[in-house]
mmCIF file of C-alpha atoms in Angstrom:
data_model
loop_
_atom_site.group_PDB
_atom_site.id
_atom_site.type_symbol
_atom_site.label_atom_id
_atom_site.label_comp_id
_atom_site.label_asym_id
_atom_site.label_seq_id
_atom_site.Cartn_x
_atom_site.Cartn_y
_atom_site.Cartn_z
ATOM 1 C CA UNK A 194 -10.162 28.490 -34.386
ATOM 2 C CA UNK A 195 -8.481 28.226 -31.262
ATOM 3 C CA UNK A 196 -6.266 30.943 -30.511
ATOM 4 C CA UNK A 197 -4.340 29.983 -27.321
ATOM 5 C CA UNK A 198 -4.250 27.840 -23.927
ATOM 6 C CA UNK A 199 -2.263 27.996 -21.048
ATOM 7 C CA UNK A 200 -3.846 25.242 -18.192
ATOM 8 C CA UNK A 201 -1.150 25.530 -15.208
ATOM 9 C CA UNK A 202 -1.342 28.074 -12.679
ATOM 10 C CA UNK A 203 1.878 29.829 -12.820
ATOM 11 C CA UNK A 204 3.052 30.796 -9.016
ATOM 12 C CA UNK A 205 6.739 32.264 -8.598
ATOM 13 C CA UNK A 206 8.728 31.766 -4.735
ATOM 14 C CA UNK A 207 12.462 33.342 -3.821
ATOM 15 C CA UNK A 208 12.936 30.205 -2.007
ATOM 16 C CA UNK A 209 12.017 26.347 -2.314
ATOM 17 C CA UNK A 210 11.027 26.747 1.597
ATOM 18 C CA UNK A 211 8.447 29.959 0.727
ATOM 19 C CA UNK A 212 7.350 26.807 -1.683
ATOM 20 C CA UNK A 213 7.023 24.284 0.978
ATOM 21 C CA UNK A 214 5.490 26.556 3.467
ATOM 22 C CA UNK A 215 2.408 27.092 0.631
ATOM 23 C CA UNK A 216 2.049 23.980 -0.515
ATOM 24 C CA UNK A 217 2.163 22.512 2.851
ATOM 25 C CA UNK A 218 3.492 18.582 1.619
ATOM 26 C CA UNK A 219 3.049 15.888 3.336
ATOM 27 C CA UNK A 220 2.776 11.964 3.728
ATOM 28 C CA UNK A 221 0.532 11.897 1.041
ATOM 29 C CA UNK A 222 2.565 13.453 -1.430
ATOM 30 C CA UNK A 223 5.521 11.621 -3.741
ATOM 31 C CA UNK A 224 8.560 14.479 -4.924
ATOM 32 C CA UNK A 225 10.458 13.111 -7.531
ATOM 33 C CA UNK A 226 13.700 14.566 -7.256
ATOM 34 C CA UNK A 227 17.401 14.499 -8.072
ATOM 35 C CA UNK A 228 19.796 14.054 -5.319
ATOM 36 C CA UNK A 229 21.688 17.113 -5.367
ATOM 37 C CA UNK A 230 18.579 18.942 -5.048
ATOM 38 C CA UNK A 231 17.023 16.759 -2.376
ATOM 39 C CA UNK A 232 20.068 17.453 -0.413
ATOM 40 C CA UNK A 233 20.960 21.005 -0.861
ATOM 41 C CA UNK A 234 17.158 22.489 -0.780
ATOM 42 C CA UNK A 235 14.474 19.943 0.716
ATOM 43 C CA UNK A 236 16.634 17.640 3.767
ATOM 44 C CA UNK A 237 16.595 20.375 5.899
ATOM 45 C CA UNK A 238 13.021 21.059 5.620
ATOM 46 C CA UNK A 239 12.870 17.390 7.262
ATOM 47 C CA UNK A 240 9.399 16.611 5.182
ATOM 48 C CA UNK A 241 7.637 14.043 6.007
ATOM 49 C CA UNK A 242 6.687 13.071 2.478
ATOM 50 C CA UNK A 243 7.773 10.324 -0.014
ATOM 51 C CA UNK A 244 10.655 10.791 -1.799
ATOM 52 C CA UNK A 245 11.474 9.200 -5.151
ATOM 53 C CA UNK A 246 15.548 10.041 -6.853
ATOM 54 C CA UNK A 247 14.977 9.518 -10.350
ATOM 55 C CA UNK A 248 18.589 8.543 -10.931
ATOM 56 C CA UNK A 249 18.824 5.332 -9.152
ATOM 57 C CA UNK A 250 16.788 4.033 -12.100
ATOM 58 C CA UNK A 251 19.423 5.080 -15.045
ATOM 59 C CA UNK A 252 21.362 8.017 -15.973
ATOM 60 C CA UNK A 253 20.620 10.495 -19.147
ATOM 61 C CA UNK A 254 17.336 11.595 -20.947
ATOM 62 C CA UNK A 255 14.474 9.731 -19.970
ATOM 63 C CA UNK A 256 13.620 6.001 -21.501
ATOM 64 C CA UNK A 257 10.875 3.766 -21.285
ATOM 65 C CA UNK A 258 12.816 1.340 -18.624
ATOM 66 C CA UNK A 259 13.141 3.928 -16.361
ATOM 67 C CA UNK A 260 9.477 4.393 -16.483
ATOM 68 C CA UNK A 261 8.440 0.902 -16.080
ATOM 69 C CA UNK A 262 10.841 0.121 -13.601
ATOM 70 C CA UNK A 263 9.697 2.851 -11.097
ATOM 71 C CA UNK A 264 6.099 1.600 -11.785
ATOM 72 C CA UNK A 265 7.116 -1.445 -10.200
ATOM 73 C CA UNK A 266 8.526 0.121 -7.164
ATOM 74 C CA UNK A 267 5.354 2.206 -6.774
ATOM 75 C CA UNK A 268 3.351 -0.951 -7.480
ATOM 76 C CA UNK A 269 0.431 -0.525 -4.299
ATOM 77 C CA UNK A 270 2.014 3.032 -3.290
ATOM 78 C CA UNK A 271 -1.109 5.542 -2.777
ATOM 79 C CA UNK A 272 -0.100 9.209 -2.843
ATOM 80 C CA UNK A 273 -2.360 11.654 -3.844
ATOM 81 C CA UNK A 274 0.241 14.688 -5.289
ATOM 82 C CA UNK A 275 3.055 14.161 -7.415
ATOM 83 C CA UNK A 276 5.659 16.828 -6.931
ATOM 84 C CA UNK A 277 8.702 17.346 -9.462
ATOM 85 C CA UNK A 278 11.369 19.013 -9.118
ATOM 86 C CA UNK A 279 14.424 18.535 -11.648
ATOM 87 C CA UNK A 280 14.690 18.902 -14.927
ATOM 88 C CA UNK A 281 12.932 17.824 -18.433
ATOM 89 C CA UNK A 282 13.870 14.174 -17.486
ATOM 90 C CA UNK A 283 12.450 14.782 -14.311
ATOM 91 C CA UNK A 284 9.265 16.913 -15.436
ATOM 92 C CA UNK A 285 8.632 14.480 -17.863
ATOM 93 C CA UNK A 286 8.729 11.550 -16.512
ATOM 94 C CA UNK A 287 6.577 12.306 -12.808
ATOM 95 C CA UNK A 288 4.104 13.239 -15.128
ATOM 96 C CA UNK A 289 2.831 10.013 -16.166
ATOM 97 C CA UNK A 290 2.881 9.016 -12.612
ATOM 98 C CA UNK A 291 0.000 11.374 -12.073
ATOM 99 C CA UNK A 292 -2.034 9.582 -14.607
ATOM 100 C CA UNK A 293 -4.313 6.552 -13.422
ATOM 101 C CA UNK A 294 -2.168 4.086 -15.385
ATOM 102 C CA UNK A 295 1.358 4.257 -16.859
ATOM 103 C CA UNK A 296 3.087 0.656 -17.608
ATOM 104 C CA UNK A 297 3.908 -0.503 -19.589
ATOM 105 C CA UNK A 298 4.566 3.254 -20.971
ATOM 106 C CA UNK A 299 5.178 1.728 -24.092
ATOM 107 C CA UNK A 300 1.697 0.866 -24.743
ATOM 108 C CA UNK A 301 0.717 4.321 -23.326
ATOM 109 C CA UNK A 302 2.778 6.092 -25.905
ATOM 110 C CA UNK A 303 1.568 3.857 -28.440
ATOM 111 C CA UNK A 304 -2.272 5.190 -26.722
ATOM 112 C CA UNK A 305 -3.453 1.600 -25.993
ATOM 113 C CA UNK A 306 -3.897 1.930 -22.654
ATOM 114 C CA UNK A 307 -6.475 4.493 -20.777
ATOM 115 C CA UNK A 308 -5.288 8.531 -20.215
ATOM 116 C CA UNK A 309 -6.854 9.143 -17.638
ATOM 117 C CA UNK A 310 -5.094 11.823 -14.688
ATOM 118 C CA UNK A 311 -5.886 10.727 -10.851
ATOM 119 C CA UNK A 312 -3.456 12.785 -9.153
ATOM 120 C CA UNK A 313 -2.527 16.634 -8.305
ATOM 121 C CA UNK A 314 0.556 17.519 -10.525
ATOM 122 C CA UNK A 315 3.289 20.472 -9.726
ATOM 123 C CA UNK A 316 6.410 20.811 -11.724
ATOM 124 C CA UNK A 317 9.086 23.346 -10.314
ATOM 125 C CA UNK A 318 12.208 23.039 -13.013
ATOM 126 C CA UNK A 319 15.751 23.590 -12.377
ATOM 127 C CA UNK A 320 16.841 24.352 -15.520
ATOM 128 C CA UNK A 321 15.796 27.278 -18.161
ATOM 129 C CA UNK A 322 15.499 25.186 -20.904
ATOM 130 C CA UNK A 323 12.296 22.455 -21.158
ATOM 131 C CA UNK A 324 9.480 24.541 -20.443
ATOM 132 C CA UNK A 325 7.883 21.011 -19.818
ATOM 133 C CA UNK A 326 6.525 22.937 -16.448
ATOM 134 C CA UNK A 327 3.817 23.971 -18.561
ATOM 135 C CA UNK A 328 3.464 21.836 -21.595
ATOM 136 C CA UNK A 329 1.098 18.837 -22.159
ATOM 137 C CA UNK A 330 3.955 17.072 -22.978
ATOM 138 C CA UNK A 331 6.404 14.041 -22.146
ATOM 139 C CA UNK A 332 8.869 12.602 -24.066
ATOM 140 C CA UNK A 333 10.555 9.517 -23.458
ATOM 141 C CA UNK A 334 13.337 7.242 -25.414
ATOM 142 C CA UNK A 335 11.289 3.862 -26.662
ATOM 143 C CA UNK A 336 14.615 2.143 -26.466
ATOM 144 C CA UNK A 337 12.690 -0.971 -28.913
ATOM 145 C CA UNK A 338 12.385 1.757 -31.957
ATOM 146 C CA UNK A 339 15.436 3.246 -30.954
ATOM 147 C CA UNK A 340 14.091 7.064 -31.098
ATOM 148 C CA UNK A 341 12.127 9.209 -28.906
ATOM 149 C CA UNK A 342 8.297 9.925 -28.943
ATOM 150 C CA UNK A 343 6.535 12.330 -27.231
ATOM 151 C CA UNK A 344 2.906 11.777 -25.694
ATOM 152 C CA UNK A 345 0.871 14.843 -25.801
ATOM 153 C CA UNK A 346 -2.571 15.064 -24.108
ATOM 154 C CA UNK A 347 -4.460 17.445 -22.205
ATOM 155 C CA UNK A 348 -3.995 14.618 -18.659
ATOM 156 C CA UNK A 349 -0.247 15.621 -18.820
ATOM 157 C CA UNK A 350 -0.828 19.187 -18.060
ATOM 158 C CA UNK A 351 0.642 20.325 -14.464
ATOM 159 C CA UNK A 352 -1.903 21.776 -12.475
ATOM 160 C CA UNK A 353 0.896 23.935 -11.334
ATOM 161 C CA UNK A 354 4.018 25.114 -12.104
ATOM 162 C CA UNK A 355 5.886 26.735 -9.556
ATOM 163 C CA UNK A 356 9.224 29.003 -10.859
ATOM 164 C CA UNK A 357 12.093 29.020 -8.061
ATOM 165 C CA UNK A 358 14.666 31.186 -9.233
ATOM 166 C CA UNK A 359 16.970 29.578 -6.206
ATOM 167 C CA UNK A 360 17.001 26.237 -7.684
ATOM 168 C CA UNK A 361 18.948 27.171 -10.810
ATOM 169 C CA UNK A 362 21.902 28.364 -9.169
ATOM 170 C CA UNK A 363 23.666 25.253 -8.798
ATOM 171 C CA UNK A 364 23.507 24.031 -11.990
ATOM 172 C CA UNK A 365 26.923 23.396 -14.040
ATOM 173 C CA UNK A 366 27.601 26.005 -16.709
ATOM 174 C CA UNK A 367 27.566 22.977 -19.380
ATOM 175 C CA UNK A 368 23.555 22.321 -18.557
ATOM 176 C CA UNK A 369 22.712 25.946 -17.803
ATOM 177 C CA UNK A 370 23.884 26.527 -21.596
ATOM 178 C CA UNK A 371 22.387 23.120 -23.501
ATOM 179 C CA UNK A 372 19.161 23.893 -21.378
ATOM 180 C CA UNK A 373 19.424 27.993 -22.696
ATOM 181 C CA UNK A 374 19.861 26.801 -26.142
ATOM 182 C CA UNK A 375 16.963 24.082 -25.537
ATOM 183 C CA UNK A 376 14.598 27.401 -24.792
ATOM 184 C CA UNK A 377 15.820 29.712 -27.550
ATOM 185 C CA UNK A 378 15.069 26.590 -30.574
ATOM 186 C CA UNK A 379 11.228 26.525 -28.957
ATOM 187 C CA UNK A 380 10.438 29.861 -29.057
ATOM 188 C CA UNK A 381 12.105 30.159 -32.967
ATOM 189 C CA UNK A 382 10.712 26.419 -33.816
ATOM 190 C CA UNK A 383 7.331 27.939 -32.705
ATOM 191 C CA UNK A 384 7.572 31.224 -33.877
ATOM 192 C CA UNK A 385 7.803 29.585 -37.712
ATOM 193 C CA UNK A 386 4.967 27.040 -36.653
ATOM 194 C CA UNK A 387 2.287 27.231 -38.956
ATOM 195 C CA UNK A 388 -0.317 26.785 -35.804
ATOM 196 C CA UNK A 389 1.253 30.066 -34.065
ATOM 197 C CA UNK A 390 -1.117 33.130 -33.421
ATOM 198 C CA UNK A 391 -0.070 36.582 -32.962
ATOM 199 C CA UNK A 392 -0.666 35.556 -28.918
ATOM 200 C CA UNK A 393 2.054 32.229 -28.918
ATOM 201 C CA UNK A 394 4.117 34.664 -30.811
ATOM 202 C CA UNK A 395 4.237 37.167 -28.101
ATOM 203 C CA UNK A 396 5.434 34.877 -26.123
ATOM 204 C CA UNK A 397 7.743 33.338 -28.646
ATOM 205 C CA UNK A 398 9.306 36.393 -29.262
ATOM 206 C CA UNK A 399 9.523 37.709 -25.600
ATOM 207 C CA UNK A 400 11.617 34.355 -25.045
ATOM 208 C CA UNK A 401 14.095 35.196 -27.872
ATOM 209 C CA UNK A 402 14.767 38.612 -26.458
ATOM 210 C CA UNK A 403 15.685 37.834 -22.849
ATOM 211 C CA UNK A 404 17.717 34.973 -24.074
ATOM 212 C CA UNK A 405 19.918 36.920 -26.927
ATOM 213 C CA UNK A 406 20.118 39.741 -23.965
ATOM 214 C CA UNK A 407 21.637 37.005 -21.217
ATOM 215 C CA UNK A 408 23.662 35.390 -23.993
ATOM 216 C CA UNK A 409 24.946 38.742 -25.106
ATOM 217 C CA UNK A 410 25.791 39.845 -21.438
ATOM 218 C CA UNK A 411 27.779 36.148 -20.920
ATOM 219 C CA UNK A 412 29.596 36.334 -24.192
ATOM 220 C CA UNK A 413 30.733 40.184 -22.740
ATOM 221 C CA UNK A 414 31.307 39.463 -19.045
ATOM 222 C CA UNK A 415 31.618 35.803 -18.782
ATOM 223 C CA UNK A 416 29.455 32.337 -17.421
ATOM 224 C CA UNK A 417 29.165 34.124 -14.093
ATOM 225 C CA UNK A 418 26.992 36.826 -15.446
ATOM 226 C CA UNK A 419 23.947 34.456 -15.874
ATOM 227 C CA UNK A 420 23.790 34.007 -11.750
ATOM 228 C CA UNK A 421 22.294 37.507 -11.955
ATOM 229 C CA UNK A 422 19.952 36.496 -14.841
ATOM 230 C CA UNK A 423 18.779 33.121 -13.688
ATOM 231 C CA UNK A 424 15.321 34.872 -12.975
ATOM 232 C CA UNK A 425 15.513 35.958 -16.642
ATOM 233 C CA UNK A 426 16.651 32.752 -18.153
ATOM 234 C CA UNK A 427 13.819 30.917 -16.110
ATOM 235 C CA UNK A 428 10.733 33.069 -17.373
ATOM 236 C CA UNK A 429 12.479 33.196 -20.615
ATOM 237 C CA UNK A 430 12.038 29.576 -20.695
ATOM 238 C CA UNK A 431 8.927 29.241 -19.417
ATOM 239 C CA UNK A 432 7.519 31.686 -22.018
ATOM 240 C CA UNK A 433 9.289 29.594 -25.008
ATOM 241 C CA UNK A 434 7.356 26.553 -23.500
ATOM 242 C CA UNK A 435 3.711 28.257 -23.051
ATOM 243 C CA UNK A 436 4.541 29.134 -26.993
ATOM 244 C CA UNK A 437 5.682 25.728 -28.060
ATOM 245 C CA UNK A 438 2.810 24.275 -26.030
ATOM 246 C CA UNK A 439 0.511 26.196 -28.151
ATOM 247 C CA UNK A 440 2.168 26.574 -31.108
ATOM 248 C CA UNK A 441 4.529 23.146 -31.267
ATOM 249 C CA UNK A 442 8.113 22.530 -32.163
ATOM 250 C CA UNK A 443 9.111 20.941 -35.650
ATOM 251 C CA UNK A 444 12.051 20.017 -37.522
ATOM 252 C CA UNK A 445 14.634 20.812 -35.417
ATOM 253 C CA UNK A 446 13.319 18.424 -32.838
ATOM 254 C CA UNK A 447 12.057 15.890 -34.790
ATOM 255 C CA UNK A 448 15.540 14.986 -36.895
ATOM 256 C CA UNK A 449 17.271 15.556 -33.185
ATOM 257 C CA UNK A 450 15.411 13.087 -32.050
ATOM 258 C CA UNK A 451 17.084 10.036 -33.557
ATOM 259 C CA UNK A 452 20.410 11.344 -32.998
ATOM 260 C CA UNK A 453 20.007 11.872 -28.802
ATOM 261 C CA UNK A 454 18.434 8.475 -28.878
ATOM 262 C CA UNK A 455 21.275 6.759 -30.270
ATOM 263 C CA UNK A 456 24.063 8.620 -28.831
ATOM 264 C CA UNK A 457 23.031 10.133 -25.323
ATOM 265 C CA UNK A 458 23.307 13.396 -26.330
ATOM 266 C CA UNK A 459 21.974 16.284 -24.395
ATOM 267 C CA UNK A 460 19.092 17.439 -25.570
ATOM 268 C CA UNK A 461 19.936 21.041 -26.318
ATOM 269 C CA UNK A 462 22.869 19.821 -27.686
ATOM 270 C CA UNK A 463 21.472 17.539 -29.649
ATOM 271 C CA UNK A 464 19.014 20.254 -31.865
ATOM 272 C CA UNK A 465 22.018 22.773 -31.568
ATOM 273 C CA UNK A 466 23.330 20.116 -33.895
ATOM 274 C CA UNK A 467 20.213 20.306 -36.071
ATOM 275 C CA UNK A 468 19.243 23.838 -35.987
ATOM 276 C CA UNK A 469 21.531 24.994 -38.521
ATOM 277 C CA UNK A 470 20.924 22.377 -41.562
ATOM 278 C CA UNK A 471 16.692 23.071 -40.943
ATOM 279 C CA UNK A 472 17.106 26.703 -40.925
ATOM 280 C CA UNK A 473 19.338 26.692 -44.044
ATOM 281 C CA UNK A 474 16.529 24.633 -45.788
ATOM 282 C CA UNK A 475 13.743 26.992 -44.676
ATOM 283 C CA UNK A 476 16.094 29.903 -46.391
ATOM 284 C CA UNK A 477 16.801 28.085 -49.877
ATOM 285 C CA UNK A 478 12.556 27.042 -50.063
ATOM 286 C CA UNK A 479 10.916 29.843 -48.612
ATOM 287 C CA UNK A 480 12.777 33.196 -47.428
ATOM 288 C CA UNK A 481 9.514 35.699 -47.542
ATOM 289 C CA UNK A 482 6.956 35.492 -45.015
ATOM 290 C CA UNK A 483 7.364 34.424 -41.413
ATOM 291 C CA UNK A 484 10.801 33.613 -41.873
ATOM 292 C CA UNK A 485 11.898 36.943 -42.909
ATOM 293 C CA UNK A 486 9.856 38.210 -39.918
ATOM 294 C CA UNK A 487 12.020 36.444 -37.755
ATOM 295 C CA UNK A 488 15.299 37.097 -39.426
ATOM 296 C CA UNK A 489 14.169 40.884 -38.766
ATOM 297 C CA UNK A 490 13.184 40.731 -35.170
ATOM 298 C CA UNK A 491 16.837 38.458 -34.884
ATOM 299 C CA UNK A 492 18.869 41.086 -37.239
ATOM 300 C CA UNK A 493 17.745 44.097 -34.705
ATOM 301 C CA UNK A 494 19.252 42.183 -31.314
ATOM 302 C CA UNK A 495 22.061 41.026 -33.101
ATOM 303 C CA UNK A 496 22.949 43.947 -34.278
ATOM 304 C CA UNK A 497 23.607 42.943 -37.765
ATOM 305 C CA UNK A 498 22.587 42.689 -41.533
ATOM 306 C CA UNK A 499 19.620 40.854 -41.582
ATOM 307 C CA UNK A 500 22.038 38.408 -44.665
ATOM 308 C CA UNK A 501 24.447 37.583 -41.616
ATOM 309 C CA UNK A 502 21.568 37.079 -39.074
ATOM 310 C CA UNK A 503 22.205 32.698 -39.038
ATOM 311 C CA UNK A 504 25.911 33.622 -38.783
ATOM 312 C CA UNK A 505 25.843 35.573 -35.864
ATOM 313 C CA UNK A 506 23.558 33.303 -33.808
ATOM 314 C CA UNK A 507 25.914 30.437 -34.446
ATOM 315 C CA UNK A 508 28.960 32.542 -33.101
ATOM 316 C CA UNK A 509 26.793 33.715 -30.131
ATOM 317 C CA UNK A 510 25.687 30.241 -29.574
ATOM 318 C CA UNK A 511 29.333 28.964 -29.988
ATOM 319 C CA UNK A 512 30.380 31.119 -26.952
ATOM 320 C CA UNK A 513 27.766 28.935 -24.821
ATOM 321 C CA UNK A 514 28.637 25.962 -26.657
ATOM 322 C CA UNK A 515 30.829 24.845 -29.509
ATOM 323 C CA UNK A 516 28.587 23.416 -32.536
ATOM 324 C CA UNK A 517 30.114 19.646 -33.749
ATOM 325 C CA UNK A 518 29.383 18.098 -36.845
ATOM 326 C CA UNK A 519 27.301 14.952 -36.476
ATOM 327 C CA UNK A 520 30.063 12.394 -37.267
ATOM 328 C CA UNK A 521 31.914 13.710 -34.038
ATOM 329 C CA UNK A 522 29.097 12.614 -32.064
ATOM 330 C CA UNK A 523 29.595 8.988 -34.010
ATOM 331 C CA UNK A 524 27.394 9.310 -36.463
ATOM 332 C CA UNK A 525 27.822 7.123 -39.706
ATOM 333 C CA UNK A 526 27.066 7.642 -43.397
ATOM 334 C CA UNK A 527 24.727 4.863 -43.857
ATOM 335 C CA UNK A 528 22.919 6.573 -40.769
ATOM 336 C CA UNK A 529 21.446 9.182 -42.611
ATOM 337 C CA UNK A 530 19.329 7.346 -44.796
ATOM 338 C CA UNK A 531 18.110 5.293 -41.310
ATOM 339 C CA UNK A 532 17.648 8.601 -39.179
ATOM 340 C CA UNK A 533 15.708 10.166 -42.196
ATOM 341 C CA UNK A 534 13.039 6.998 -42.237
ATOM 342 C CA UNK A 535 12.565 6.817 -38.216
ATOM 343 C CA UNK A 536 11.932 10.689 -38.128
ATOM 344 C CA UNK A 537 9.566 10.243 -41.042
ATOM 345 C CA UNK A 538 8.217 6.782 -39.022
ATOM 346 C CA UNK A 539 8.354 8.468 -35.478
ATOM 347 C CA UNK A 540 7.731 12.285 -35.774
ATOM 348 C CA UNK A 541 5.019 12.777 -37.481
ATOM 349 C CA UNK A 542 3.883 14.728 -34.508
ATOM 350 C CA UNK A 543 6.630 17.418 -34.904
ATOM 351 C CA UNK A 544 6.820 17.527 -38.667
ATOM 352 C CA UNK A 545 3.431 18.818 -39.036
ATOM 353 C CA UNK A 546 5.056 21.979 -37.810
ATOM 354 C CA UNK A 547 7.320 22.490 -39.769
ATOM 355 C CA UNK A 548 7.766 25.995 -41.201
ATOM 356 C CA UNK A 549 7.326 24.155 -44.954
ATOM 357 C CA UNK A 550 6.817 20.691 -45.516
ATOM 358 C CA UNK A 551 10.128 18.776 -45.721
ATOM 359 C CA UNK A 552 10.409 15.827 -48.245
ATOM 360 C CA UNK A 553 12.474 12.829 -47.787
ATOM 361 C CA UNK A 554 14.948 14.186 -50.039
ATOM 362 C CA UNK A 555 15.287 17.231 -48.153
ATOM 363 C CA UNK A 556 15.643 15.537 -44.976
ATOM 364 C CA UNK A 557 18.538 13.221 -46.149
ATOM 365 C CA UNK A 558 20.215 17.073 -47.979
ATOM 366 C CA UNK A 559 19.770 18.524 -43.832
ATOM 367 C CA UNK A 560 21.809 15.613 -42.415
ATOM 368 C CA UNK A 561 24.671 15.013 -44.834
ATOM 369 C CA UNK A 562 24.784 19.251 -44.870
ATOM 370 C CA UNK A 563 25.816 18.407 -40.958
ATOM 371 C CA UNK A 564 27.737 15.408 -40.969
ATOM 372 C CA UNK A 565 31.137 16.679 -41.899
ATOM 373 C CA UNK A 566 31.836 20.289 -42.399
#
């Protein structure tokens, strides 16, 4: 039985220009970037490669037109690295464009088109949330089904992912805490998965302690406490991803997934929503085991009866950002029964991680549990 992988190379600089410097980029190379970034950290470094600004082809999580649209623009482009810089939209995304073919990405999702990788691939995030610098992983919105999918196979892996420490500091305290939260629900989602080893879990549970720590120390001193912990929050979410890479994420993600589609909710945000029906479920089936591991492990950093463990998260979590019930995000009634049948349709992926096998039933019980309380 396998036990654990980890492909990328992990390399960590104090400065995107000790990055630059290494990597030596050129005209041969394509960095997909955000704006903000391109023009705080990389125009001054006046590089002479290609440069690619994601947004220009639509705004929020990544979608399947943004994908094929680019692949038009870089119809008869040759570059031979493809260098990402941004976060899970961006990660995500510039890794297909290191595979041979990519368009229509709807057929690749759907795997009827050829995986094969032709290009050098480095991810450098700027956000602690997607670990997607070292996952196999992309997920995109497949705006015809109206959900997202992810692809997962071994051609998505970065060769390397590069941790800059530098890049998180501009980021707005409303993404630095939906990205946080992003991190903390992989390394719990995979810390319950029943494909984690004692190794994932290491890492699972070295995530959840240097998040809980920073969260603690904001909830104490305030946002501007995590610019001294932005090295912290990025390894912390790094580690969550080299666990969920291994070990998967599950519920949580998978009935998220139909609500972000729909309603252009953040991510994080989005299985912040979630994470508090699943985990409820998980308690009423099936409290013993690996569950009540991880209600320990939670009960000794929280300082608090291992009965009020759920509670306190929430609160803590509150502090970063305030939990809504679904209908605030527009959610309707007769959506339950539709989100239930495209997660069961869609997700298949995630669900077979689930701590216990959800049915139907249970599904539909999660959602309405979050609707309206």
């Amino acid at each position: 039985m396998n036990q654990f992988k980890c492909v990328p190379t992990i390399q960590l600089y104090d400065t995107c220009k000790d990055f630059v410097q290494t990597f030596k980029l050129d005209s041969d190379d394509l960095i997909i970037v955000s704006e903000h970034t391109y023009h705080d950290f990389l125009q001054p470094l006046m590089l002479p490669s290609r440069y690619l600004f994601l947004r220009h082809y639509g705004q929020g999580e990544p979608t399947d037109l943004m994908v094929d649209a680019i692949g038009r623009d870089l119809e008869g482009t040759s570059f031979k690295r493809v260098i990402a810089i941004g976060g899970g939209t961006i990660l995500d995304v510039a890794k297909l464009f290191a595979l041979e073919t990519m368009t229509p990405v709807g057929d690749l999702f759907d795997q009827c088109l050829p995986i094969k990788k032709s290009r050098e691939l480095i991810l450098i995030p700027t956000t602690c949330g997607t670990g997607s610098e070292v996952t196999n992983i992309s997920i995109l919105e497949l705006t015809q089904k109206g959900t997202k999918k992810g692809l997962a196979v071994d051609a998505l892996f970065p060769d390397y992912a590069v941790l800059i420490p530098e890049l998180l500091k501009p980021l707005p305290f409303q993404f630095f805490a939906t990205s946080a939260i992003d991190a903390m629900i992989h390394a719990l989602e995979s810390y319950l998965s029943p494909k984690a080893t004692p190794f994932s879990q290491l890492f699972s549970l070295k995530a959840l302690s240097l998040l809980l720590t920073g969260f603690q120390d904001l909830e104490a001193h305030g946002a501007d406490a995590r610019f001294d912990r932005m090295d912290q929050f990025l390894l912390a979410s790094t580690y969550a991803g080299i666990a969920f890479g291994n070990a998967g994420c599950a519920a949580v993600h998978a009935l998220s997934y139909p609500l972000g589609a729909n309603y252009h909710i953040p991510h994080g945000e989005a299985n912040y929503a979630i994470l508090k029906g699943v985990i409820a479920m998980y308690e009423k089936k099936s409290p013993k085991g690996r569950l009540e591991e991880l209600t320990a492990f939670l009960s000794h950093h929280l300082s608090c009866p291992s009965s009020e463990v759920y509670t306190s998260l929430d609160a803590l979590l509150s502090y970063l950002l305030p939990r809504k019930p679904l209908k605030a995000y527009g959610m309707t009634p007769e959506e339950i029964a539709l989100f239930t049948d495209s997660v069961l349709l869609n997700q298949t992926r995630l669900l077979a991680n689930n701590y216990i096998p959800l049915s139907r039933e249970e599904i539909v019980t999660i959602y309405q549990s979050l609707y309206d309380y």
